[in-house]
Amino acid sequence: MTAEGQPTVFVIDDDAAVRAAIQGLLKSVGLRSESFGKPREFLSRKRPEGPSCLVLDVRLPGVNGLDFQRELAQQGFRIPIIFITGHGDIPMTVKAMKSGAVEFLTKPFRDQDLLDAIHQALDRDRVMRQQQSEFAELRERYKSMTARQREVMALVVSGMLNKQIAYDLGTSEITVKIHRGHVMRKMQAESLAELVRMATRLQLPSGKK
């Protein structure tokens, strides 16, 4: 299944009735879902390749939803989260949103509010997955270059002219032009500006290394 595959909504709530109600709502609008009574059960589930989001109760036995949000972030588990709670307050809401939550809903909430938040979360995950895919492809292009080509790229994006690069590397300007052409082709950059943006996104050091 690709990143454009069927979306999945994960629900974590210790109340079986709440889980069933949310899953019933999601099914009624054609959304696939899986529910868990404990966060650890969710962690043991391999995340699907399609877009997904997490509907998470704030107060769970043995763990706070906000703490679990932080734990997921520390593990590099990036998934949009929608918090639901029967005991929300402003400080809790602010903390959740500052940590990247999509929405914070207080029970009882309207079905449409939850659905709107879920669609927003799934859209966010699609964008994030697309960006991750593009970045991985960019890394592969960079890895396809030789060490000298990477060196030339670093000097090019630092603003140096071909003759300056040639002097710096102790080679001819013609050789630099050839390397520069290979760099542009392998990185699939159509302009210097685009190459600079790629280097910035890859967080490459500038200058000779």
Coordinates of N, CA, C and O in Angstrom, one line a residue, residues 11-19 22 35-39 55-61 84-85 107 109:
V11 N -8.0 4.8 17.6 CA -8.7 5.3 18.7 C -8.2 4.6 20.0 O -8.2 3.4 20.1
I12 N -7.7 5.4 20.9 CA -7.3 4.9 22.2 C -8.1 5.5 23.3 O -8.1 6.7 23.6
D13 N -8.9 4.7 24.0 CA -9.8 5.1 25.1 C -10.1 3.9 25.9 O -10.4 2.8 25.4
D14 N -10.0 4.0 27.2 CA -10.3 2.9 28.1 C -11.7 2.6 28.2 O -12.1 1.5 28.8
D15 N -12.6 3.4 27.7 CA -14.0 3.2 27.8 C -14.5 2.5 26.5 O -14.5 3.1 25.4
A16 N -14.9 1.2 26.6 CA -15.3 0.4 25.4 C -16.4 1.1 24.7 O -16.5 1.0 23.4
A17 N -17.4 1.7 25.4 CA -18.5 2.3 24.8 C -18.1 3.5 23.9 O -18.7 3.7 22.8
V18 N -17.2 4.2 24.4 CA -16.7 5.4 23.7 C -16.0 4.9 22.4 O -16.2 5.5 21.3
R19 N -15.2 3.9 22.5 CA -14.5 3.4 21.4 C -15.5 2.9 20.3 O -15.3 3.1 19.1
I22 N -17.3 5.9 18.6 CA -16.4 6.5 17.6 C -16.2 5.7 16.3 O -16.3 6.2 15.2
S35 N -9.3 0.3 17.3 CA -9.4 0.9 18.6 C -8.6 0.0 19.6 O -8.4 -1.2 19.4
F36 N -8.1 0.7 20.6 CA -7.3 0.1 21.7 C -7.7 0.7 23.0 O -8.1 1.8 23.2
G37 N -7.7 -0.2 24.1 CA -8.0 0.2 25.4 C -6.8 0.8 26.1 O -7.0 1.5 27.1
K38 N -5.6 0.4 25.7 CA -4.4 0.9 26.3 C -3.4 1.4 25.3 O -3.3 0.8 24.2
P39 N -2.6 2.4 25.6 CA -1.6 2.9 24.7 C -0.6 1.8 24.2 O -0.1 1.8 23.1
V55 N -6.9 9.3 17.7 CA -7.9 9.9 18.6 C -7.5 9.4 20.0 O -7.7 8.2 20.2
L56 N -7.1 10.3 20.8 CA -6.5 9.8 22.1 C -7.2 10.5 23.3 O -7.3 11.7 23.4
D57 N -7.6 9.6 24.2 CA -8.2 10.1 25.5 C -7.1 10.6 26.4 O -6.0 10.1 26.4
V58 N -7.3 11.8 27.0 CA -6.3 12.4 27.9 C -6.0 11.6 29.1 O -4.9 11.3 29.5
R59 N -7.1 11.1 29.7 CA -7.0 10.4 31.0 C -7.1 8.9 30.8 O -8.2 8.4 30.5
L60 N -6.0 8.1 30.9 CA -6.0 6.7 30.7 C -5.4 6.0 31.9 O -4.5 6.6 32.6
P61 N -5.8 4.8 32.2 CA -5.2 4.1 33.4 C -3.7 4.0 33.3 O -3.2 3.4 32.3
I84 N -9.3 13.8 23.2 CA -10.7 13.9 23.7 C -10.6 13.7 25.2 O -9.8 12.9 25.7
T85 N -11.4 14.4 25.9 CA -11.4 14.3 27.4 C -12.8 14.8 28.0 O -13.5 15.6 27.4
K107 N -15.6 16.1 25.9 CA -16.8 15.3 25.9 C -17.9 16.1 26.7 O -17.7 16.6 27.7
F109 N -18.8 15.9 22.7 CA -18.5 16.8 21.5 C -19.4 16.4 20.4 O -20.0 15.3 20.3

